[in-house]
């Protein structure tokens, strides 16, 4: 009989520990998710005057999230370039970059608290698919958040067209992300 009590006690103890272990390994609430806004811009290639379409259609998704006392911002660029651009894509741009900004939301103009220029956009544009399409993702900016402010992601594309000698042209502006 004594042996039965010990087995029962051991079973109860193991069941209790197993239950505690299950509670200890439960996953925490899901991490914060990005709040994003997508907008578009079409630009004409000023160095091309052929019979085919020479427009570049850009869609930019700007995203921001607040998590663990930090603000994270990122962007994804998709484009539909001209088919003919693929044939001579390495000759289309001298330079291209995406300028990503983390801004603090205030009354009036939102001040930039952190930014980065992502020049890898040029390589991605110059290596578009056979149809002139492609995509590029920036890195992520991480900024310490002040609890009393909201923040957002903003950004623009700058293109330096090959052969025109004008350097970066007017920035292609996109809609900022929602505030977080």
XYZ file of N, CA and C in Angstrom:
540
model
N 0.816 -1.169 0.000
C 0.000 0.000 0.000
C 0.871 1.247 0.000
N 1.938 1.187 0.762
C 2.842 2.311 0.822
C 3.408 2.600 -0.576
N 3.710 1.591 -1.330
C 4.235 1.741 -2.673
C 3.230 2.473 -3.564
N 1.953 2.208 -3.438
C 0.902 2.837 -4.211
C 0.827 4.337 -3.900
N 0.931 4.695 -2.610
C 0.896 6.112 -2.230
C 2.061 6.866 -2.869
N 3.238 6.250 -2.826
C 4.407 6.899 -3.392
C 4.223 7.091 -4.895
N 3.695 6.114 -5.598
C 3.443 6.210 -7.036
C 2.411 7.279 -7.327
N 1.375 7.350 -6.512
C 0.328 8.358 -6.697
C 0.902 9.753 -6.456
N 1.698 9.881 -5.391
C 2.324 11.177 -5.096
C 3.248 11.599 -6.221
N 4.019 10.660 -6.754
C 4.940 10.955 -7.847
C 4.156 11.378 -9.085
N 3.064 10.690 -9.369
C 2.234 11.024 -10.532
C 1.645 12.426 -10.394
N 1.174 12.778 -9.203
C 0.609 14.103 -8.957
C 1.698 15.169 -9.112
N 2.873 14.882 -8.541
C 3.982 15.822 -8.633
C 4.398 16.022 -10.100
N 4.521 14.951 -10.870
C 4.888 15.052 -12.278
C 3.835 15.805 -13.078
N 2.571 15.562 -12.808
C 1.490 16.271 -13.494
C 1.542 17.760 -13.175
N 1.836 18.101 -11.927
C 1.941 19.499 -11.524
C 3.109 20.170 -12.232
N 4.265 19.482 -12.249
C 5.429 20.035 -12.927
C 5.188 20.178 -14.418
N 4.542 19.218 -15.018
C 4.249 19.276 -16.452
C 3.344 20.460 -16.741
N 2.363 20.695 -15.896
C 1.466 21.841 -16.067
C 2.208 23.151 -15.926
N 3.124 23.231 -14.973
C 3.922 24.436 -14.767
C 4.828 24.670 -15.967
N 5.397 23.588 -16.487
C 6.267 23.705 -17.657
C 5.497 24.214 -18.857
N 4.287 23.763 -18.998
C 3.469 24.225 -20.113
C 3.189 25.713 -19.976
N 2.949 26.152 -18.757
C 2.707 27.576 -18.555
C 3.964 28.394 -18.810
N 5.089 27.892 -18.411
C 6.343 28.625 -18.567
C 6.751 28.748 -20.029
N 6.371 27.793 -20.873
C 6.764 27.837 -22.269
C 5.685 28.421 -23.167
N 4.608 28.913 -22.610
C 3.577 29.528 -23.436
C 4.167 30.751 -24.136
N 3.736 30.991 -25.376
C 4.296 32.108 -26.135
C 3.713 33.424 -25.637
N 4.525 34.471 -25.644
C 4.031 35.772 -25.222
C 3.075 36.336 -26.267
N 2.414 37.426 -25.935
C 1.514 38.066 -26.890
C 2.306 38.394 -28.150
N 1.642 38.380 -29.297
C 2.354 38.586 -30.550
C 3.032 39.954 -30.596
N 4.160 39.995 -31.271
C 4.938 41.230 -31.381
C 4.156 42.260 -32.193
N 4.504 43.520 -32.012
C 3.844 44.590 -32.747
C 4.031 44.380 -34.240
N 3.040 44.776 -35.010
C 3.149 44.632 -36.455
C 3.343 46.004 -37.099
N 3.856 45.978 -38.317
C 4.085 47.214 -39.063
C 2.760 47.817 -39.515
N 2.734 49.145 -39.544
C 1.616 49.903 -40.096
C 2.156 50.536 -41.379
N 1.514 50.220 -42.509
C 2.082 50.570 -43.807
C 1.118 51.376 -44.671
N 1.698 52.090 -45.611
C 0.950 52.853 -46.606
C 1.684 52.697 -47.926
N 0.948 52.370 -48.989
C 1.525 52.229 -50.322
C 1.036 53.375 -51.202
N 1.944 53.958 -51.940
C 1.581 55.000 -52.898
C 2.423 54.831 -54.160
N 2.047 55.544 -55.212
C 2.667 55.343 -56.525
C 3.164 56.654 -57.122
N 4.094 56.505 -58.054
C 4.627 57.648 -58.785
C 5.109 57.143 -60.144
N 4.767 57.851 -61.211
C 5.233 57.504 -62.557
C 6.188 58.590 -63.022
N 7.319 58.168 -63.566
C 8.321 59.121 -64.045
C 8.754 58.718 -65.457
N 8.992 59.722 -66.278
C 9.402 59.543 -67.660
C 10.927 59.550 -67.733
N 11.502 58.630 -68.478
C 12.948 58.595 -68.683
C 13.310 59.722 -69.649
N 13.975 60.780 -69.174
C 14.268 61.928 -70.041
C 15.331 61.653 -71.104
N 16.066 60.560 -70.962
C 17.137 60.282 -71.923
C 16.683 59.378 -73.073
N 15.403 58.985 -73.063
C 14.910 58.064 -74.090
C 13.852 58.761 -74.927
N 13.994 58.672 -76.256
C 13.012 59.302 -77.142
C 12.542 58.335 -78.225
N 12.636 57.043 -77.948
C 12.246 56.036 -78.930
C 10.735 55.875 -79.027
N 10.309 54.945 -79.863
C 8.873 54.736 -80.096
C 8.160 53.997 -78.958
N 8.908 53.272 -78.125
C 8.284 52.490 -77.048
C 8.037 53.366 -75.827
N 7.187 52.874 -74.940
C 6.933 53.575 -73.680
C 8.220 53.595 -72.863
N 8.467 54.718 -72.207
C 9.694 54.843 -71.424
C 9.410 55.242 -69.972
N 8.184 55.047 -69.531
C 7.822 55.410 -68.162
C 8.231 54.334 -67.166
N 8.592 54.789 -65.989
C 8.866 53.912 -64.854
C 7.748 54.143 -63.847
N 6.998 53.092 -63.516
C 5.909 53.170 -62.529
C 6.406 52.566 -61.223
N 6.503 53.412 -60.201
C 6.988 52.972 -58.888
C 5.833 52.868 -57.900
N 5.820 51.799 -57.118
C 4.939 51.645 -55.954
C 5.860 51.506 -54.750
N 5.647 52.347 -53.746
C 6.469 52.307 -52.541
C 5.579 52.068 -51.340
N 5.963 51.084 -50.545
C 5.261 50.746 -49.303
C 6.152 51.182 -48.142
N 5.720 52.225 -47.423
C 6.464 52.730 -46.265
C 5.811 52.189 -45.002
N 6.622 51.638 -44.095
C 6.101 50.966 -42.905
C 6.815 51.426 -41.636
N 6.048 51.486 -40.538
C 6.605 51.830 -39.226
C 5.933 50.972 -38.167
N 6.692 50.657 -37.115
C 6.110 49.977 -35.959
C 6.832 50.437 -34.709
N 6.118 50.359 -33.587
C 6.670 50.666 -32.263
C 6.702 49.353 -31.501
N 7.875 49.023 -30.966
C 8.010 47.772 -30.228
C 9.181 47.887 -29.251
N 8.949 47.527 -28.004
C 10.011 47.499 -26.998
C 10.712 48.825 -26.794
N 10.003 49.925 -26.905
C 10.610 51.238 -26.698
C 11.357 51.770 -27.904
N 11.207 51.124 -29.056
C 11.877 51.568 -30.273
C 10.875 51.728 -31.403
N 11.273 52.530 -32.380
C 10.519 52.697 -33.619
C 11.335 52.040 -34.720
N 10.675 51.245 -35.544
C 11.316 50.576 -36.668
C 10.645 51.074 -37.946
N 11.446 51.489 -38.925
C 10.896 51.939 -40.199
C 11.608 51.221 -41.337
N 10.872 50.960 -42.402
C 11.402 50.252 -43.556
C 10.572 50.602 -44.779
N 11.080 50.255 -45.963
C 10.354 50.523 -47.205
C 10.596 49.406 -48.209
N 9.591 49.190 -49.053
C 9.730 48.256 -50.177
C 9.319 48.992 -51.442
N 10.167 48.899 -52.466
C 9.935 49.555 -53.747
C 9.658 48.472 -54.789
N 8.561 48.627 -55.526
C 8.256 47.766 -56.673
C 8.173 48.672 -57.893
N 8.579 48.166 -59.049
C 8.467 48.990 -60.244
C 8.130 48.163 -61.459
N 7.551 48.877 -62.400
C 7.261 48.361 -63.726
C 7.944 49.335 -64.671
N 9.125 48.953 -65.119
C 9.898 49.817 -66.006
C 9.599 49.484 -67.447
N 10.105 50.300 -68.348
C 9.883 50.022 -69.761
C 10.603 48.749 -70.193
N 9.966 48.004 -71.083
C 10.563 46.767 -71.585
C 11.912 47.056 -72.232
N 11.996 48.132 -72.982
C 13.236 48.462 -73.677
C 14.360 48.816 -72.703
N 14.006 49.240 -71.501
C 15.034 49.605 -70.514
C 15.861 48.392 -70.108
N 15.251 47.217 -70.136
C 15.992 46.014 -69.737
C 17.156 45.740 -70.688
N 16.963 46.045 -71.972
C 18.003 45.762 -72.967
C 19.270 46.579 -72.709
N 19.114 47.781 -72.160
C 20.257 48.654 -71.898
C 20.205 49.163 -70.463
N 19.754 48.321 -69.548
C 19.485 48.771 -68.180
C 20.719 49.328 -67.469
N 21.895 48.805 -67.752
C 23.074 49.317 -67.054
C 23.457 50.708 -67.540
N 22.824 51.182 -68.614
C 23.096 52.514 -69.146
C 22.016 53.522 -68.745
N 21.017 53.107 -68.014
C 19.884 53.975 -67.703
C 20.192 54.976 -66.604
N 20.903 54.556 -65.550
C 21.142 55.426 -64.397
C 22.625 55.578 -64.089
N 23.024 56.785 -63.723
C 24.347 56.989 -63.142
C 24.294 56.608 -61.670
N 23.198 57.031 -61.026
C 22.981 56.742 -59.603
C 21.473 56.671 -59.346
N 21.111 55.944 -58.308
C 19.724 55.907 -57.834
C 19.769 55.523 -56.368
N 18.874 56.117 -55.582
C 18.839 55.778 -54.161
C 17.449 55.979 -53.594
N 17.208 55.243 -52.507
C 15.985 55.459 -51.730
C 16.399 56.100 -50.421
N 15.794 57.231 -50.117
C 16.098 57.974 -48.893
C 14.972 57.681 -47.890
N 15.262 56.849 -46.882
C 14.288 56.466 -45.857
C 14.468 57.351 -44.636
N 13.344 57.818 -44.083
C 13.375 58.694 -42.919
C 12.441 58.177 -41.827
N 12.878 58.304 -40.585
C 12.005 58.136 -39.432
C 11.722 59.543 -38.939
N 10.429 59.882 -38.852
C 10.040 61.228 -38.438
C 9.202 61.178 -37.172
N 9.354 62.203 -36.357
C 8.507 62.374 -35.173
C 7.314 63.218 -35.609
N 6.121 62.749 -35.318
C 4.906 63.444 -35.720
C 4.646 64.628 -34.783
N 4.572 65.807 -35.366
C 4.314 67.028 -34.596
C 3.351 67.906 -35.385
N 2.868 68.968 -34.751
C 2.070 69.953 -35.473
C 3.020 70.661 -36.443
N 2.619 70.831 -37.680
C 3.506 71.446 -38.667
C 4.373 70.400 -39.340
N 5.583 70.797 -39.707
C 6.506 69.894 -40.399
C 7.084 68.876 -39.417
N 7.001 67.596 -39.786
C 7.518 66.524 -38.930
C 9.042 66.479 -39.014
N 9.743 66.617 -37.890
C 11.210 66.574 -37.940
C 11.741 65.151 -38.157
N 12.821 65.060 -38.928
C 13.490 63.786 -39.181
C 14.361 63.473 -37.974
N 14.202 62.272 -37.401
C 15.025 61.870 -36.262
C 16.120 60.879 -36.666
N 15.929 60.227 -37.821
C 16.943 59.305 -38.336
C 16.677 59.098 -39.820
N 17.751 58.906 -40.580
C 17.579 58.641 -42.005
C 18.742 57.806 -42.528
N 18.527 57.240 -43.717
C 19.583 56.496 -44.404
C 19.305 56.541 -45.896
N 20.380 56.555 -46.693
C 20.283 56.474 -48.144
C 20.637 55.061 -48.575
N 19.723 54.427 -49.293
C 19.933 53.053 -49.753
C 20.259 53.081 -51.248
N 21.560 53.039 -51.542
C 22.029 53.146 -52.921
C 21.936 51.827 -53.684
N 21.591 50.753 -53.003
C 21.400 49.459 -53.667
C 20.244 49.483 -54.653
N 19.427 50.521 -54.569
C 18.307 50.658 -55.510
C 18.815 50.721 -56.952
N 19.942 51.401 -57.185
C 20.474 51.510 -58.549
C 20.745 50.131 -59.136
N 21.431 49.288 -58.405
C 21.738 47.945 -58.884
C 20.459 47.151 -59.153
N 19.490 47.269 -58.261
C 18.229 46.538 -58.441
C 17.500 47.021 -59.699
N 17.456 48.346 -59.918
C 16.806 48.888 -61.111
C 17.511 48.414 -62.372
N 18.828 48.398 -62.334
C 19.602 48.016 -63.511
C 19.575 46.511 -63.783
N 19.068 45.754 -62.836
C 18.934 44.307 -63.027
C 17.471 43.898 -62.956
N 16.620 44.707 -63.577
C 15.190 44.402 -63.650
C 14.983 43.122 -64.451
N 13.783 42.567 -64.349
C 13.453 41.348 -65.095
C 13.412 41.650 -66.594
N 13.218 40.640 -67.392
C 13.121 40.795 -68.842
C 11.997 41.718 -69.266
N 11.008 41.886 -68.417
C 9.894 42.786 -68.712
C 10.090 44.174 -68.123
N 11.226 44.407 -67.470
C 11.481 45.716 -66.873
C 10.944 45.864 -65.464
N 10.525 44.768 -64.835
C 9.952 44.817 -63.491
C 10.980 44.420 -62.439
N 10.709 44.821 -61.196
C 11.584 44.421 -60.110
C 11.124 44.972 -58.780
N 11.926 44.691 -57.755
C 11.619 45.189 -56.412
C 12.909 45.351 -55.627
N 12.807 46.142 -54.566
C 13.964 46.415 -53.710
C 13.440 46.718 -52.311
N 14.086 46.156 -51.294
C 13.726 46.446 -49.913
C 14.888 47.130 -49.217
N 14.573 48.205 -48.511
C 15.604 48.897 -47.742
C 15.926 48.081 -46.496
N 16.918 48.500 -45.783
C 17.155 47.957 -44.456
C 16.119 48.559 -43.504
N 16.276 48.273 -42.227
C 15.357 48.792 -41.208
C 16.095 49.785 -40.321
N 15.478 50.951 -40.141
C 16.025 51.943 -39.215
C 15.424 51.695 -37.841
N 16.248 51.704 -36.797
C 15.804 51.499 -35.424
C 16.120 52.771 -34.645
N 15.104 53.337 -34.007
C 15.248 54.599 -33.299
C 14.610 54.479 -31.921
N 15.284 54.961 -30.889
C 14.723 54.982 -29.535
C 13.502 55.903 -29.538
N 12.385 55.410 -29.019
C 11.136 56.181 -29.005
C 10.989 56.958 -27.705
N 10.456 58.145 -27.830
C 10.049 58.920 -26.669
C 8.568 58.621 -26.500
N 8.163 58.200 -25.321
C 6.801 57.748 -25.086
C 5.716 58.739 -25.429
N 6.018 60.013 -25.395
C 4.959 60.990 -25.610
C 4.759 61.374 -27.068
N 5.589 60.886 -27.981
C 5.471 61.222 -29.393
C 5.040 60.020 -30.218
N 4.441 60.323 -31.370
C 4.170 59.305 -32.379
C 5.196 59.496 -33.489
N 5.451 58.422 -34.235
C 6.462 58.436 -35.288
C 5.876 57.863 -36.569
N 6.596 58.077 -37.684
C 6.158 57.553 -38.971
C 7.366 57.339 -39.875
N 7.158 56.543 -40.915
C 8.180 56.323 -41.942
C 7.846 57.205 -43.134
N 8.852 57.833 -43.696
C 8.678 58.651 -44.884
C 9.879 58.392 -45.776
N 9.780 58.755 -47.038
C 10.919 58.536 -47.912
C 10.650 58.929 -49.342
N 11.722 58.939 -50.115
C 11.608 59.304 -51.520
C 12.723 58.637 -52.322
N 12.514 58.614 -53.653
C 13.493 58.072 -54.591
C 14.164 59.247 -55.289
N 15.479 59.131 -55.480
C 16.221 60.084 -56.291
C 16.907 59.323 -57.416
N 16.759 59.836 -58.637
C 17.328 59.201 -59.821
C 18.257 60.170 -60.534
N 19.411 59.661 -60.920
C 20.355 60.404 -61.745
C 20.402 59.657 -63.070
N 19.720 60.208 -64.079
C 19.606 59.550 -65.374
C 20.935 59.633 -66.113
N 21.335 58.559 -66.723
C 22.591 58.497 -67.460
C 22.535 59.388 -68.700
N 23.620 60.112 -68.921
C 23.757 60.872 -70.154
C 23.163 62.260 -70.163
N 22.479 62.678 -69.100
C 21.883 64.018 -69.150
C 22.710 65.064 -68.407
N 23.708 64.642 -67.627
C 24.602 65.557 -66.939
C 23.959 66.420 -65.863
N 22.774 66.043 -65.391
C 22.049 66.878 -64.421
C 22.093 66.361 -63.000
N 22.733 65.244 -62.728
C 22.760 64.704 -61.365
C 21.370 64.254 -60.937
N 21.184 64.177 -59.634
C 19.868 63.766 -59.126
C 18.818 64.791 -59.530
N 17.729 64.301 -60.037
C 16.596 65.148 -60.400
C 15.681 65.319 -59.198
N 14.556 65.977 -59.441
C 13.542 66.194 -58.408
C 13.195 64.864 -57.733
N 13.111 64.882 -56.418
C 12.795 63.661 -55.663
C 11.389 63.168 -56.010
N 11.243 61.839 -56.101
C 9.936 61.217 -56.300
C 9.365 60.970 -54.912
N 8.322 61.715 -54.546
C 7.777 61.672 -53.193
C 6.655 60.641 -53.076
N 6.574 60.021 -51.902
C 5.555 58.998 -51.641
C 4.848 59.318 -50.322
N 3.682 58.720 -50.111
C 2.905 58.951 -48.895
C 3.562 58.274 -47.704
N 3.624 58.985 -46.591
C 4.205 58.450 -45.358
C 3.343 57.345 -44.778
N 3.948 56.535 -43.933
C 3.222 55.465 -43.247
C 2.256 56.077 -42.218
N 1.325 55.287 -41.720
C 0.522 55.762 -40.591
C 1.422 55.991 -39.370
N 0.980 56.807 -38.445
C 1.748 57.079 -37.217
C 1.639 55.904 -36.249
N 2.724 55.680 -35.539
C 2.745 54.621 -34.504
C 3.214 55.212 -33.186
